[in-house]
């Protein structure tokens, strides 16, 4: 029901001032259209301002839970009014409440967008990390290395050559055993034996 239709239905009961109808949420509208609903703009609820308080009270008491009436073949003939009189509520309070609800909805939407961006960024980082790991594994396969580092023959060949071996991304160097200088010095009698053996 459009505001003009609502005004025409309520005008016989008193002078109507301002009217505000809450439009349907955009997500609910798209869902309804997707399911084959009408393309008309629908409203959920609304506020009507009467110029005189007694008219507003009369309408709230007498029209609540009554059929809208009008022409028998009219669209709104069998619809039921749901009207309440709000005492002490000014139009500015209603507008302020609507603005607060809109601001809250916008803040919630911004938070959801930021959360989605953060999740997308984390997902893309994981994809990149996976590509890097799969590239490393592919190059290891080309070299003939075992991906898990459990290929013992390749490790044995690398140890015999004395080159550093690569295992799970780390370099491991083979350690030489250290000998002290005292062990390297020849015994006193060995030098004499060498000289004598070379002479004879």
Coordinates of C-alpha atoms in Angstrom, one line a residue:
X1 CA 0.0 0.0 0.0
X2 CA 1.4 3.4 -1.0
X3 CA 1.3 6.4 1.2
X4 CA -1.3 8.1 -1.1
X5 CA -3.7 5.2 -0.7
X6 CA -3.2 5.1 3.1
X7 CA -3.9 8.9 3.2
X8 CA -7.1 8.4 1.1
X9 CA -8.3 5.6 3.5
X10 CA -7.7 7.6 6.7
X11 CA -8.7 11.1 5.6
X12 CA -12.5 10.5 6.2
X13 CA -11.7 10.0 9.9
X14 CA -9.7 13.2 10.4
X15 CA -7.1 15.6 9.0
X16 CA -3.9 13.6 8.3
X17 CA -0.5 15.3 8.6
X18 CA 2.7 13.5 7.8
X19 CA 2.9 9.8 6.8
X20 CA 6.0 7.6 6.9
X21 CA 6.0 4.0 5.7
X22 CA 9.0 1.7 6.3
X23 CA 10.1 0.2 3.0
X24 CA 10.9 -3.5 2.6
X25 CA 14.5 -4.5 3.1
X26 CA 16.4 -4.8 -0.2
X27 CA 17.6 -8.4 0.5
X28 CA 14.1 -9.5 1.3
X29 CA 12.8 -7.8 -1.9
X30 CA 15.4 -9.5 -4.1
X31 CA 14.6 -12.8 -2.4
X32 CA 10.9 -12.3 -3.0
X33 CA 11.4 -11.3 -6.7
X34 CA 13.6 -14.4 -7.1
X35 CA 10.8 -16.5 -5.8
X36 CA 8.4 -15.0 -8.3
X37 CA 6.7 -12.4 -6.1
X38 CA 5.2 -9.1 -7.2
X39 CA 7.5 -6.3 -8.4
X40 CA 5.5 -3.7 -6.4
X41 CA 7.3 -1.7 -3.7
X42 CA 6.1 -3.1 -0.4
X43 CA 6.1 -1.5 3.0
X44 CA 6.4 -3.3 6.4
X45 CA 4.9 -0.7 8.8
X46 CA 4.4 3.0 9.1
X47 CA 3.4 6.0 11.2
X48 CA 0.6 8.4 10.5
X49 CA 0.3 11.8 12.1
X50 CA -3.1 13.3 12.7
X51 CA -3.4 17.0 13.2
X52 CA -5.8 16.5 16.1
X53 CA -5.1 14.1 19.0
X54 CA -8.8 13.1 19.4
X55 CA -8.9 12.0 15.7
X56 CA -5.8 9.8 16.3
X57 CA -7.3 8.2 19.4
X58 CA -10.7 7.6 17.6
X59 CA -9.0 5.9 14.7
X60 CA -6.9 3.7 17.0
X61 CA -9.9 2.6 19.1
X62 CA -12.4 2.1 16.3
X63 CA -10.3 0.9 13.3
X64 CA -7.9 -1.5 15.1
X65 CA -8.6 -5.2 14.1
X66 CA -11.3 -4.1 11.6
X67 CA -11.4 -4.8 7.9
X68 CA -10.3 -1.8 5.7
X69 CA -13.5 -1.9 3.7
X70 CA -14.0 0.2 0.6
X71 CA -15.3 -1.2 -2.7
X72 CA -16.0 -5.0 -2.6
X73 CA -13.6 -5.7 -5.5
X74 CA -10.9 -3.4 -4.2
X75 CA -7.5 -4.8 -3.3
X76 CA -7.5 -3.7 0.3
X77 CA -11.2 -4.6 1.1
X78 CA -10.5 -7.7 3.2
X79 CA -7.2 -6.5 4.8
X80 CA -7.3 -5.9 8.5
X81 CA -6.1 -2.7 10.2
X82 CA -3.4 -3.0 12.9
X83 CA -3.4 0.5 14.5
X84 CA -2.0 1.7 17.8
X85 CA -2.0 5.1 19.4
X86 CA 1.4 6.2 20.6
X87 CA 1.0 8.6 23.4
X88 CA 3.7 11.2 24.0
X89 CA 5.6 10.4 20.8
X90 CA 6.7 13.3 18.7
X91 CA 7.5 13.1 15.0
X92 CA 11.1 14.1 15.6
X93 CA 11.5 11.1 18.0
X94 CA 10.3 8.8 15.2
X95 CA 12.7 10.3 12.7
X96 CA 15.6 10.1 15.1
X97 CA 14.8 6.4 15.8
X98 CA 14.7 5.7 12.1
X99 CA 18.1 7.5 11.6
X100 CA 19.6 5.5 14.5
X101 CA 18.3 2.2 12.9
X102 CA 19.8 3.2 9.6
X103 CA 23.1 4.1 11.1
X104 CA 23.2 0.8 13.0
X105 CA 22.4 -1.1 9.8
X106 CA 25.1 0.7 8.0
X107 CA 27.6 0.0 10.7
X108 CA 26.7 -3.7 10.7
X109 CA 27.1 -3.7 6.9
X110 CA 30.5 -2.1 7.1
X111 CA 31.6 -4.6 9.8
X112 CA 30.4 -7.5 7.6
X113 CA 32.3 -6.1 4.6
X114 CA 35.5 -5.7 6.6
X115 CA 35.2 -9.2 8.0
X116 CA 34.7 -10.6 4.4
X117 CA 37.7 -8.7 3.2
X118 CA 39.8 -10.1 6.0
X119 CA 38.7 -13.6 5.3
X120 CA 39.3 -13.2 1.5
X121 CA 42.8 -11.9 2.3
X122 CA 43.6 -14.8 4.5
X123 CA 42.3 -17.2 1.9
X124 CA 44.4 -15.7 -0.8
X125 CA 47.5 -15.8 1.4
X126 CA 46.9 -19.5 2.0
X127 CA 46.5 -20.1 -1.7
X128 CA 49.8 -18.3 -2.4
X129 CA 51.5 -20.3 0.3
X130 CA 50.1 -23.5 -1.1
X131 CA 51.4 -22.5 -4.6
X132 CA 54.9 -21.8 -3.2
X133 CA 55.0 -25.2 -1.4
X134 CA 53.8 -27.1 -4.4
X135 CA 56.4 -25.3 -6.6
X136 CA 59.2 -26.3 -4.1
X137 CA 58.0 -29.9 -4.2
X138 CA 57.9 -29.9 -8.0
X139 CA 61.5 -28.7 -8.2
X140 CA 62.6 -31.3 -5.7
X141 CA 60.9 -34.0 -7.8
X142 CA 62.8 -32.7 -10.9
X143 CA 66.1 -33.0 -9.0
X144 CA 65.3 -36.5 -8.0
X145 CA 65.0 -35.8 -4.3
X146 CA 62.3 -37.3 -2.2
X147 CA 59.6 -34.8 -1.3
X148 CA 59.5 -35.9 2.4
X149 CA 63.2 -36.2 2.7
X150 CA 63.1 -39.9 3.3
X151 CA 65.1 -41.0 0.3
X152 CA 68.1 -42.7 1.9
X153 CA 70.2 -43.4 -1.2
X154 CA 70.2 -39.7 -2.2
X155 CA 71.3 -38.8 1.4
X156 CA 74.0 -41.4 1.3
X157 CA 75.4 -40.1 -2.0
X158 CA 75.4 -36.6 -0.6
X159 CA 77.2 -37.6 2.6
X160 CA 80.0 -39.4 0.7
X161 CA 80.5 -36.4 -1.6
X162 CA 80.9 -34.2 1.5
X163 CA 78.4 -31.7 0.2
X164 CA 75.7 -30.3 2.4
X165 CA 72.5 -32.2 2.2
X166 CA 69.1 -30.7 2.2
X167 CA 66.4 -32.1 4.4
X168 CA 62.9 -30.6 4.9
X169 CA 64.1 -27.1 3.9
X170 CA 67.2 -27.1 6.2
X171 CA 70.9 -27.5 5.3
X172 CA 72.8 -30.1 7.3
X173 CA 76.6 -30.2 7.1
X174 CA 78.6 -33.3 7.8
X175 CA 81.0 -32.8 10.7
X176 CA 84.6 -33.9 10.6
X177 CA 86.1 -35.5 13.7
X178 CA 88.7 -33.2 15.4
X179 CA 92.1 -34.5 16.4
X180 CA 94.4 -32.8 18.9
X181 CA 97.9 -31.6 18.1
X182 CA 99.3 -34.1 20.6
X183 CA 97.9 -37.0 18.6
X184 CA 99.3 -35.6 15.4
X185 CA 103.0 -35.3 16.6
X186 CA 105.1 -38.4 15.8
X187 CA 106.7 -40.3 18.7
X188 CA 110.4 -39.6 19.3
X189 CA 111.7 -42.9 18.0
X190 CA 109.7 -42.8 14.7
X191 CA 111.8 -39.9 13.2
X192 CA 115.0 -41.9 13.7
X193 CA 113.4 -45.0 12.1
X194 CA 112.4 -43.0 9.0
X195 CA 115.9 -41.6 8.5
X196 CA 117.5 -45.0 8.9
X197 CA 115.0 -46.6 6.5
X198 CA 115.7 -44.0 3.9
X199 CA 119.5 -44.5 4.1
X200 CA 119.4 -48.2 3.9

